[in-house]
Short mmCIF file of C-alpha atoms and ligand atoms in Angstrom, two decimals:
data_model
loop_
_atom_site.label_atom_id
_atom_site.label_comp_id
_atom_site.label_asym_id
_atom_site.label_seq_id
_atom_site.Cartn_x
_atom_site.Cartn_y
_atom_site.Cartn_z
CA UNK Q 437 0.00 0.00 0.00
CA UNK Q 438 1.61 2.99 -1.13
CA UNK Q 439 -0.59 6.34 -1.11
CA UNK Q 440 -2.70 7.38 2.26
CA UNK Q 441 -5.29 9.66 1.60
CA UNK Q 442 -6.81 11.56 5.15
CA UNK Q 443 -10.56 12.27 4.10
CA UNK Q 444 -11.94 12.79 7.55
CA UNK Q 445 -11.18 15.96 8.51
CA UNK Q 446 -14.73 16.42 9.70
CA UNK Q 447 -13.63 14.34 12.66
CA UNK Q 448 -10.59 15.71 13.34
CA UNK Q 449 -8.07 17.72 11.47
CA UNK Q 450 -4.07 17.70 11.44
CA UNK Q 451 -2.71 20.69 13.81
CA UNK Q 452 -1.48 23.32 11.49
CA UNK Q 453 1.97 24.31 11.30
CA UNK Q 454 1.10 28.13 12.65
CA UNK Q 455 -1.09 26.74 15.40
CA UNK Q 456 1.94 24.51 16.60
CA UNK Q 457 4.48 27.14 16.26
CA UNK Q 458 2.67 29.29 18.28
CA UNK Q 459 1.53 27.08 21.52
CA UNK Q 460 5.19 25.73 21.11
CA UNK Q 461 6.64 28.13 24.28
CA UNK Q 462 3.98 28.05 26.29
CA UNK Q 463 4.58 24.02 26.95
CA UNK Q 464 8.28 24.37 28.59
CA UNK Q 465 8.91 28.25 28.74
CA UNK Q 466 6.36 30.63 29.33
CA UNK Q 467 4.26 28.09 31.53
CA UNK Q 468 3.33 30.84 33.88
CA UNK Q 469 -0.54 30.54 35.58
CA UNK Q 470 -2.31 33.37 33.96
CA UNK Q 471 -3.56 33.89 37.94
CA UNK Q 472 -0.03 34.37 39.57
CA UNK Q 473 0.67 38.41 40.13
CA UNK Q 474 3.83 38.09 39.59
CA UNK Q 475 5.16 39.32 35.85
CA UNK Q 476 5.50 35.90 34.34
CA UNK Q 477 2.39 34.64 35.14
CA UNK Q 478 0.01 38.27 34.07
CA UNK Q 479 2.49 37.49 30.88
CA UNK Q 480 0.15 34.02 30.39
CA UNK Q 481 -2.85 35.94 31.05
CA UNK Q 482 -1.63 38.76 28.72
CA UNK Q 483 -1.39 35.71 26.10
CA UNK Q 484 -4.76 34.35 27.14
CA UNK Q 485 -6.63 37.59 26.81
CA UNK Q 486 -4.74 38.25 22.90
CA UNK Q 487 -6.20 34.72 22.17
CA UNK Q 488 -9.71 35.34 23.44
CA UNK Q 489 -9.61 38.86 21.69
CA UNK Q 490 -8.80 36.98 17.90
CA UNK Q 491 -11.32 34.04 18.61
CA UNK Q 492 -13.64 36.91 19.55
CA UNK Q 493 -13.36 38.68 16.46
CA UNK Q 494 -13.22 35.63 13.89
CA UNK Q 495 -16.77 34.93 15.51
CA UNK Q 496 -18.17 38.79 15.37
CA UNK Q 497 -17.65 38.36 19.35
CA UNK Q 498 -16.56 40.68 21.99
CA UNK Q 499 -14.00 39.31 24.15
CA UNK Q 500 -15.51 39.04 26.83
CA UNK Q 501 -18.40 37.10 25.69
CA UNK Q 502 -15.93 34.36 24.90
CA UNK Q 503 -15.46 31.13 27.13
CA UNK Q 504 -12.86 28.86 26.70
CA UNK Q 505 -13.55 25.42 27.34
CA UNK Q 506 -12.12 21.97 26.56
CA UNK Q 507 -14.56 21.28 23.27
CA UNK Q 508 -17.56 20.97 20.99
CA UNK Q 509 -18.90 18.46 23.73
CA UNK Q 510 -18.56 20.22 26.93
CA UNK Q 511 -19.74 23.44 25.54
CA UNK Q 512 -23.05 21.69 23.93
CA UNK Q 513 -23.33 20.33 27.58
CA UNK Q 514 -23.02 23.77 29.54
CA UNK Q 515 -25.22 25.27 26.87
CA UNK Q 516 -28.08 23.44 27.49
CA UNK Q 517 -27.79 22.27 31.01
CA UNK Q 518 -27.00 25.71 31.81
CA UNK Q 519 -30.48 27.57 30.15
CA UNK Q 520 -32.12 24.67 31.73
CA UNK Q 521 -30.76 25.41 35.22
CA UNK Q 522 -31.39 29.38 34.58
CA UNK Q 523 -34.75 29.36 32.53
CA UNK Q 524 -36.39 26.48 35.63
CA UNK Q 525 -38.55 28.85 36.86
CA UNK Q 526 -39.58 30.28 33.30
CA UNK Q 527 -40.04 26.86 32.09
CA UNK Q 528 -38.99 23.37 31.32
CA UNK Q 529 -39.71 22.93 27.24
CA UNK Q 530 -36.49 22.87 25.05
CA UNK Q 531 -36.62 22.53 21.39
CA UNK Q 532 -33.95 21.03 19.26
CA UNK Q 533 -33.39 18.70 16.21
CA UNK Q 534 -33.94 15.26 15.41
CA UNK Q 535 -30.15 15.51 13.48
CA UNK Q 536 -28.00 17.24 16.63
CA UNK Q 537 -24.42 15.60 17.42
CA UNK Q 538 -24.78 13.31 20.31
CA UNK Q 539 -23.41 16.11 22.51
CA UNK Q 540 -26.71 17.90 22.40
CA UNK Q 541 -29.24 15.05 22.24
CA UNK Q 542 -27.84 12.99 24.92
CA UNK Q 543 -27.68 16.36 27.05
CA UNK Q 544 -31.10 16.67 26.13
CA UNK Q 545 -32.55 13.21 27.34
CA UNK Q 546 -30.55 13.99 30.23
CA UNK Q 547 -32.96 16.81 30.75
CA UNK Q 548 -35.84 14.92 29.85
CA UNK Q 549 -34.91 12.67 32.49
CA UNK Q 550 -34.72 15.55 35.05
CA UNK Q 551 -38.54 16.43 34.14
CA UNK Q 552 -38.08 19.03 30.97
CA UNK Q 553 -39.58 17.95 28.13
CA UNK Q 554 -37.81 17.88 24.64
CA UNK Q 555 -39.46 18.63 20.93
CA UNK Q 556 -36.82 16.54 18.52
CA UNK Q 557 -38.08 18.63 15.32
CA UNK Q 558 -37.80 16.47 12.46
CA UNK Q 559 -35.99 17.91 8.94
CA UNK Q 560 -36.57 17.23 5.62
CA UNK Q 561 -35.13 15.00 2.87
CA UNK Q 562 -31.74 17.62 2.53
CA UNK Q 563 -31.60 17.68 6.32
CA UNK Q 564 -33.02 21.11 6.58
CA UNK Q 565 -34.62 22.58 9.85
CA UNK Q 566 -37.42 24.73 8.26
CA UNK Q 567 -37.43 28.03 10.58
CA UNK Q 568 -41.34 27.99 10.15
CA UNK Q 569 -41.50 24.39 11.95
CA UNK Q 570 -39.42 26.04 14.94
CA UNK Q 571 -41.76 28.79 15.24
CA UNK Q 572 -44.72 26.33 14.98
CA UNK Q 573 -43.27 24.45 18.02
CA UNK Q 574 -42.74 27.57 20.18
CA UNK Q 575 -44.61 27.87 23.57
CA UNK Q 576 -44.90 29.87 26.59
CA UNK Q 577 -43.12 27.83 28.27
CA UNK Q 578 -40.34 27.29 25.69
CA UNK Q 579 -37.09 28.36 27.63
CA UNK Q 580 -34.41 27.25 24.28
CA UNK Q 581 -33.66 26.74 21.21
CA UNK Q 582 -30.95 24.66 19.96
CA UNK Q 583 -29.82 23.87 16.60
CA UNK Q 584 -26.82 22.71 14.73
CA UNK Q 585 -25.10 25.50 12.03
CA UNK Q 586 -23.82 22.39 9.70
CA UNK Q 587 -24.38 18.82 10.29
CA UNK Q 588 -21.22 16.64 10.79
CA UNK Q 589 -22.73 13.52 8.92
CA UNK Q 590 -24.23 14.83 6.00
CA UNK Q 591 -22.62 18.52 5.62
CA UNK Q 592 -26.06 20.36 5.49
CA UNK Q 593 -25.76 24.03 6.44
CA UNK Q 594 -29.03 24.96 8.22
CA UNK Q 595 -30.93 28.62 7.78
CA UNK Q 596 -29.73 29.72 11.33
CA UNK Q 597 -30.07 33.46 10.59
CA UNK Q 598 -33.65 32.58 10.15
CA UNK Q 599 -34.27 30.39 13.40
CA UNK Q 600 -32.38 32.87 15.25
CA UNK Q 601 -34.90 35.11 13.82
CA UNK Q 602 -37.67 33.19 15.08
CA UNK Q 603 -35.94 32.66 18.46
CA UNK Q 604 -35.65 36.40 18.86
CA UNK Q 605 -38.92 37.25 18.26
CA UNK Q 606 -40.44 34.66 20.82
CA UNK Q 607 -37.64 36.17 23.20
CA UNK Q 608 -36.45 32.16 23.37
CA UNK Q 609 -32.82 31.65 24.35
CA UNK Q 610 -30.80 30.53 21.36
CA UNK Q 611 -27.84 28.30 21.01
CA UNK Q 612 -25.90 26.94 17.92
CA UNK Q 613 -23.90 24.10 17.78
CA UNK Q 614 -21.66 25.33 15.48
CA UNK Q 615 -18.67 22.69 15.77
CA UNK Q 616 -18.53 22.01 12.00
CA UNK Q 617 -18.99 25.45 10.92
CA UNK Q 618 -16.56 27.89 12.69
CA UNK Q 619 -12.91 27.95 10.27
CA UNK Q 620 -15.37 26.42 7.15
CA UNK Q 621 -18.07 29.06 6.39
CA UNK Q 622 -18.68 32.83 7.57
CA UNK Q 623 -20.03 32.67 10.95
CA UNK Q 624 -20.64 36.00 12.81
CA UNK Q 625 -22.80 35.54 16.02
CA UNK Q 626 -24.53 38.23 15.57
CA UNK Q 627 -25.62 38.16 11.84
CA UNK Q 628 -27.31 34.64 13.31
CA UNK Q 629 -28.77 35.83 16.21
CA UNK Q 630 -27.85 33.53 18.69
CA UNK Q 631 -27.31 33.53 22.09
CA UNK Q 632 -25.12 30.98 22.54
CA UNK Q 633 -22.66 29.02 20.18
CA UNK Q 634 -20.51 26.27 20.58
CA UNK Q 635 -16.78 25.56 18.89
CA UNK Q 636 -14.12 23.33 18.89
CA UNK Q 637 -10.50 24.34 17.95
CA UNK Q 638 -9.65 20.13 16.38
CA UNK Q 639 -12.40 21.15 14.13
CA UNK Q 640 -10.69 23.79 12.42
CA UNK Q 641 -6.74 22.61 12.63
CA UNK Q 642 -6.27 23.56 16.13
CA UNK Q 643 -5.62 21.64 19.04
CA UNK Q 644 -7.71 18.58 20.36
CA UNK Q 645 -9.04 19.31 23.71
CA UNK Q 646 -9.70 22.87 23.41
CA UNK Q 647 -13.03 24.74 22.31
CA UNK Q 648 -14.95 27.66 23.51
CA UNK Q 649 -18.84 28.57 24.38
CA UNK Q 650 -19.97 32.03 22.69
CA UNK Q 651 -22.13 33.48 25.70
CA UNK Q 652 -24.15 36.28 24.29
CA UNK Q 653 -23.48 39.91 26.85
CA UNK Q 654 -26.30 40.18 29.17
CA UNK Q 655 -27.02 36.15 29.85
CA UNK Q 656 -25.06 34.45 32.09
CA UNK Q 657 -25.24 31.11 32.51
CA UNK Q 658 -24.81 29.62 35.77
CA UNK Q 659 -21.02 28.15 36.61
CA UNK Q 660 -20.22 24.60 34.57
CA UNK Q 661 -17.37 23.96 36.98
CA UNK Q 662 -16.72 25.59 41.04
CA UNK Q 663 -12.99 26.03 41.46
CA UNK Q 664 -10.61 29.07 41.69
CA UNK Q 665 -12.80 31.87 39.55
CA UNK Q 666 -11.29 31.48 36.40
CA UNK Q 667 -13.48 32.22 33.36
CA UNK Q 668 -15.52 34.77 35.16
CA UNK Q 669 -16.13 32.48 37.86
CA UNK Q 670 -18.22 30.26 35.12
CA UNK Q 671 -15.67 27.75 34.43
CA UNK Q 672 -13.16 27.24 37.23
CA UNK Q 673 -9.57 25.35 36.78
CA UNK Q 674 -5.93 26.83 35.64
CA UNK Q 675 -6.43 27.61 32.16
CA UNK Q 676 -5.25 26.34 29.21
CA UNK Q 677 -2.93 28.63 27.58
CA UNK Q 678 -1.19 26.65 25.33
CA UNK Q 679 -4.88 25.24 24.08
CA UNK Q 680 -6.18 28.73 23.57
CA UNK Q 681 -2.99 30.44 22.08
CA UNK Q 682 -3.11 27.26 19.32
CA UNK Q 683 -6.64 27.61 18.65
CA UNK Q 684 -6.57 31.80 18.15
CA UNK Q 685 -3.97 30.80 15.28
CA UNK Q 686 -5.40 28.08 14.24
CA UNK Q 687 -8.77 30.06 13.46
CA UNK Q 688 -7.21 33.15 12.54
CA UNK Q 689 -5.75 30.93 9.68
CA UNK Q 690 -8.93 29.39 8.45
CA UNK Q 691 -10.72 32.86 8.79
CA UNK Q 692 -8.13 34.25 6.73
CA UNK Q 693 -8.01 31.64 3.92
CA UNK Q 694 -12.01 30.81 4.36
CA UNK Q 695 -12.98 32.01 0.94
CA UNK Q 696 -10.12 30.59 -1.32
CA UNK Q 697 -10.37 27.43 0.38
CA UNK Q 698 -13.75 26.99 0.75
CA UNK Q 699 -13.73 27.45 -3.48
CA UNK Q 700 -11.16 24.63 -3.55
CA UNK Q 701 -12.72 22.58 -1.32
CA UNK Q 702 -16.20 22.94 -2.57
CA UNK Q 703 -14.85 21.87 -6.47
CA UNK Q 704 -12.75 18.39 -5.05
CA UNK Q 705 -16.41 17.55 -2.80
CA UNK Q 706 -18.45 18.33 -6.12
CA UNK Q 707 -15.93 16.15 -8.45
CA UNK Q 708 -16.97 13.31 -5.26
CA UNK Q 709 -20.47 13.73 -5.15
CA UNK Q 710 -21.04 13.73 -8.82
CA UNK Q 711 -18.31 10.79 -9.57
CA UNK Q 712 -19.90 8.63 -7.14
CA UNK Q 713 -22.88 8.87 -7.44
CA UNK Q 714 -23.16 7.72 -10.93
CA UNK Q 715 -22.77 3.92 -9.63
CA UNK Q 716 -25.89 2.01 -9.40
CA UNK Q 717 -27.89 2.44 -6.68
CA UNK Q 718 -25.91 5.34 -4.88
CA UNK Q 719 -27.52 8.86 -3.93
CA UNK Q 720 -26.20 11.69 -2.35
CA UNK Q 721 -27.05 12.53 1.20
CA UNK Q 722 -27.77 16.06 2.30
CA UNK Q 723 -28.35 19.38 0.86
CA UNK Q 724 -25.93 19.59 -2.52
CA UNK Q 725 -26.59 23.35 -2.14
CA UNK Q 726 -26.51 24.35 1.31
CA UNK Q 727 -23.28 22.25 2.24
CA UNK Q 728 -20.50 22.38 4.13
CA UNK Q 729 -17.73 22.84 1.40
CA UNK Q 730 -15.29 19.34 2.13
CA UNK Q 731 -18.29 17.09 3.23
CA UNK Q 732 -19.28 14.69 0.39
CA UNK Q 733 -21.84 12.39 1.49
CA UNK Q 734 -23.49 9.20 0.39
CA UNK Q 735 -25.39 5.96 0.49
CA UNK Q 736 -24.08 2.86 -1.93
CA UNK Q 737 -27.03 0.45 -1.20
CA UNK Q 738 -26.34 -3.46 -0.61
CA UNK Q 739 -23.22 -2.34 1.08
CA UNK Q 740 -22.13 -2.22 4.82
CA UNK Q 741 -20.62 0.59 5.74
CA UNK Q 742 -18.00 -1.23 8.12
CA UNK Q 743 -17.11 -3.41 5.32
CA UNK Q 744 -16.74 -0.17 3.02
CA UNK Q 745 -14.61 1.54 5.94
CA UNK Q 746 -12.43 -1.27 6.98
CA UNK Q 747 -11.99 -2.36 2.56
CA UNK Q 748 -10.77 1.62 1.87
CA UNK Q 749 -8.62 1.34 5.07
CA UNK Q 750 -6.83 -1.58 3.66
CA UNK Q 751 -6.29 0.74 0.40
CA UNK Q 752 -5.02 3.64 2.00
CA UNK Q 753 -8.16 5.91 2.57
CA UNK Q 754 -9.70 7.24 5.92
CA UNK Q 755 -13.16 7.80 5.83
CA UNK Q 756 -16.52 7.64 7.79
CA UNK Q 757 -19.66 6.35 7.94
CA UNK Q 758 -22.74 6.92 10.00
CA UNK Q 759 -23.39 3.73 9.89
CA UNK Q 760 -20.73 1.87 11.88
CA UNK Q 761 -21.89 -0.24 14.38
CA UNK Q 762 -19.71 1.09 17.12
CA UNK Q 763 -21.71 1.16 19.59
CA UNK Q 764 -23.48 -1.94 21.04
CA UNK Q 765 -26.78 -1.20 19.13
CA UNK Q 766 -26.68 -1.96 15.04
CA UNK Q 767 -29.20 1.37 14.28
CA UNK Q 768 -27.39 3.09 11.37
CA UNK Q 769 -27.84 7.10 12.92
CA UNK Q 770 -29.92 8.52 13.79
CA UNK Q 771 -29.37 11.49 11.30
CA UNK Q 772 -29.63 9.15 8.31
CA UNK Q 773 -32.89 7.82 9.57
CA UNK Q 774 -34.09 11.54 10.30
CA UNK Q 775 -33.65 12.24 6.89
CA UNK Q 776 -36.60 9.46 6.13
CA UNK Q 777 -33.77 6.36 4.55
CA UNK Q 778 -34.82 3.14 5.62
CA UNK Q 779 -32.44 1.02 7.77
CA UNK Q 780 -31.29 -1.05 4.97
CA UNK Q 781 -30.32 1.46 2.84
CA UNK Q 782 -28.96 3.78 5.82
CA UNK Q 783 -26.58 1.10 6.73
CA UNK Q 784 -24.56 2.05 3.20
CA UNK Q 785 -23.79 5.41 3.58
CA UNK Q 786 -20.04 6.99 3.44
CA UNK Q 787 -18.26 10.25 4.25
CA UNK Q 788 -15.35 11.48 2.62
CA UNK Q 789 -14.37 14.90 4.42
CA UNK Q 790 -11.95 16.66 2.54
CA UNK Q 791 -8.97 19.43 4.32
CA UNK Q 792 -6.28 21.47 3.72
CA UNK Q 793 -3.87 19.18 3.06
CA UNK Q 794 -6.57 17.11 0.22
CA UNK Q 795 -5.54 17.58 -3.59
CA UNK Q 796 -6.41 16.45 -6.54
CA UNK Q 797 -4.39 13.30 -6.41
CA UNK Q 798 -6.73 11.99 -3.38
CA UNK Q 799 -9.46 12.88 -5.23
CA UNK Q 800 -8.69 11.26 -8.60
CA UNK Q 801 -7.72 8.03 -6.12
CA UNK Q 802 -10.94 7.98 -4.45
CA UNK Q 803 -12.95 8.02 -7.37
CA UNK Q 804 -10.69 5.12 -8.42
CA UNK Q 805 -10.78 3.12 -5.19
CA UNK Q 806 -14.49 3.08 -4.05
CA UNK Q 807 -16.23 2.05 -7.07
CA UNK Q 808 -13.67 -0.75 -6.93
CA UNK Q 809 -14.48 -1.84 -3.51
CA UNK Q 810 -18.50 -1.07 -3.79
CA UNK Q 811 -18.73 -3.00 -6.45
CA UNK Q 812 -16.32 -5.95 -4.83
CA UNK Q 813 -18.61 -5.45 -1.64
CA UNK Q 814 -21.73 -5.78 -3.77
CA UNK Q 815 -20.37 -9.11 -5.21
CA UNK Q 816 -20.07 -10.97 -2.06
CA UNK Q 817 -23.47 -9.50 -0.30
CA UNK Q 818 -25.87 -11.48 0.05
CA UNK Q 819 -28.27 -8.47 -1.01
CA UNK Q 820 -26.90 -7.65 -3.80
CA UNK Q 821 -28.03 -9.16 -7.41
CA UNK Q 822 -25.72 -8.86 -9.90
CA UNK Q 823 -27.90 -9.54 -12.52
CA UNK Q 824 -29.96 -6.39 -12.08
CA UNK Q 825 -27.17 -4.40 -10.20
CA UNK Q 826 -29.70 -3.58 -7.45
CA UNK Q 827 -30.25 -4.81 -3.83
CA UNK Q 828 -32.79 -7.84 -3.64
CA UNK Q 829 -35.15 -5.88 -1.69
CA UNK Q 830 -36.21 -3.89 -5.02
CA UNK Q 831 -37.38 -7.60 -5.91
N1 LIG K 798 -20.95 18.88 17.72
C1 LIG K 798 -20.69 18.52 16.47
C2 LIG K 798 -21.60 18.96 15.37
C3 LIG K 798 -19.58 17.73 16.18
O1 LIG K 798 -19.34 17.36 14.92
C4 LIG K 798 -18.74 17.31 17.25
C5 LIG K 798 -17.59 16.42 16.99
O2 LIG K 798 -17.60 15.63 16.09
C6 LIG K 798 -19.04 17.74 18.54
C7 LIG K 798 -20.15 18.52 18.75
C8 LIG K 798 -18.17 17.37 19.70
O3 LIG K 798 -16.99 18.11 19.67
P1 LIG K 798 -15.68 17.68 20.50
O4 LIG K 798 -15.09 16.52 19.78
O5 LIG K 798 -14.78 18.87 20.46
O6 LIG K 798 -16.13 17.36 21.88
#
């Protein structure tokens, strides 16, 4: 096996050079606890504060309305747990999608358990939360709003301008999981109207174990963690300097090359789409308009994803699918299913997430490599007939 192609950078992305270079002193030199007085340590906060300031602006932020924490899941957690904790006495109805990350529907039947109750709004075909459906589901007692800006499985980019919109006018507090967004497409938190909005530096070629919650001026959610004060007092614990300082690069970076790589990106994901697709009995899953621009998406029917993932593995590709068994249950996910596929045909589906570092070369080697193994796959399933190139349940 000679050639390794990385196509799942909507997992997790390599740390870019600029983001390393720049959390490189703060490891063995200037290691100072941004809450010493003395000059080293005000020097760490000094560095802290310059990071928050760049994050702030890349998001259309004020600094101080920016929260580091340690990722997309913990700040999907405070989000909601927090309005829930704040909003008790307003009241206990929370509104959010059937296609969220785990990070905010877990949270959510977590809150369900603790008596709120939970509207899972479903989305169409594309994946699309229609902003008329949230306003439809509003009530009095309707204390958030929480949606996803792009969906990690499928790439759709959702109309949050729109349900912020709606959320504004109802006076409901609004959060955005916006995880796969920020260092991809233009986000600015107040264009969107959102209250609250939720990043992750790995996301966006910054470090792994760093993120940040977007806490609108004026709302204050009640402390995630008790400790020494840090963070306002919100989010206790010696902060991470090193974690912050890489991910103000890293996004500064991604801001700054947004547009010409986002053009890029968005012609290699078409050349995917459209390649693969032509095979029998493949579609395209997710918006092909409204997309996140390196998230190509689809289903290859009559194939398991597993198999697909472990075959391409074995030829020098790493990909994704929503349907890997992982866990102990064998649903294919639940954003597949949301989007109305049946389990059988959800259990085929593949994502190729395409980076920075992706060229031409990987591309023209994908579309070599997974016709070769879909159609390899297809002639050893059991539900696949050759004869008619289709699964048997078309019989
Ligand atoms: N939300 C979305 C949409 C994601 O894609 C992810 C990660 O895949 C998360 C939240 C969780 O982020 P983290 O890995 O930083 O905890």
């Amino acid at each position: 096996m000679s050639k390794i192609v990385y196509a799942d950078h909507a997992a997790t992305t390599p740390l870019s050079a600029k983001a390393q270079a720049a959390m490189e002193p703060f490891f063995a030199q200037r290691f100072g606890n941004p809450s010493s007085l003395y000059a080293f340590g005000q020097q760490a906060k000094t560095d802290l504060e310059e990071a928050r300031a760049v994050i702030a602006r890349c998001i259309g932020a004020q600094p101080s309305e920016v929260l580091f924490t340690s990722g997309g899941t913990e700040g999907d957690n405070w989000a909601l747990k927090g309005v829930a904790e704040l909003r008790k006495n307003k009241g206990k109805h929370i509104i959010t999608t059937a296609i969220e990350h785990h990070a905010v529907l877990y949270t959510a039947q977590y809150l369900e358990k603790l008596g709120y109750e939970v509207t899972y709004l479903p989305v169409d075909s594309l994946g699309r939360v229609e902003p008329e459906r949230v306003r439809a589901a509003i009530r009095p007692d309707t204390i958030l709003i929480s949606v996803m800006a792009a969906n990690n499985e499928i790439g759709t980019i959702e109309p949050i301008a729109a349900i912020g919109a709606v959320a504004r006018e109802a006076g409901v507090v609004f959060h955005v999981d916006a995880v796969q967004a920020v260092g991809h497409i233009p986000v600015d938190v107040k264009e969107w109207g959102c209250d609250l909005m939720t990043f992750s530096a790995h996301k966006f070629y910054g470090p792994i174990g760093v993120g940040g919650l977007y806490m609108r001026r004026g709302l204050r959610l009640p402390p995630l963690i008790h400790g020494g004060g840090q963070e306002k007092g919100l989010r206790s614990g010696t902060e991470n300097v090193a974690g912050a300082v890489g991910m103000a690069a890293a996004l500064q970076e991604a801001v700054d090359e947004l547009d010409s790589e986002s053009k890029r990106l968005s012609a290699l994901r078409d050349q995917l789409l459209d390649g693969l697709s032509k095979l029998p009995c493949a579609q395209v899953t997710g918006d092909r308009e409204n997309r996140l621009p390196g998230t190509a998406s689809l289903i290859f029917e009559g194939v398991e994803g597993e198999a697909l993932l472990l075959h391409l593995d074995a030829r020098g590709i790493r990909a994704s699918s929503g349907s890997a068994c992982s866990s102990a249950s064998l649903d294919p996910s639940h954003v597949l299913l949301a989007i109305g596929l049946p389990h059988e045909v959800a259990h085929g589906s593949l994502r190729l997430s395409l980076g920075r570092e992706s060229t031409q070369e990987d591309v023209d080697y994908i579309l070599r490599e997974v016709p070769a193994v879909v159609n390899a796959l297809r002639e050893m399933s059991p539900v696949w007939d050759v004869k008619t190139q289709k699964p048997v349940w078309y019989h």
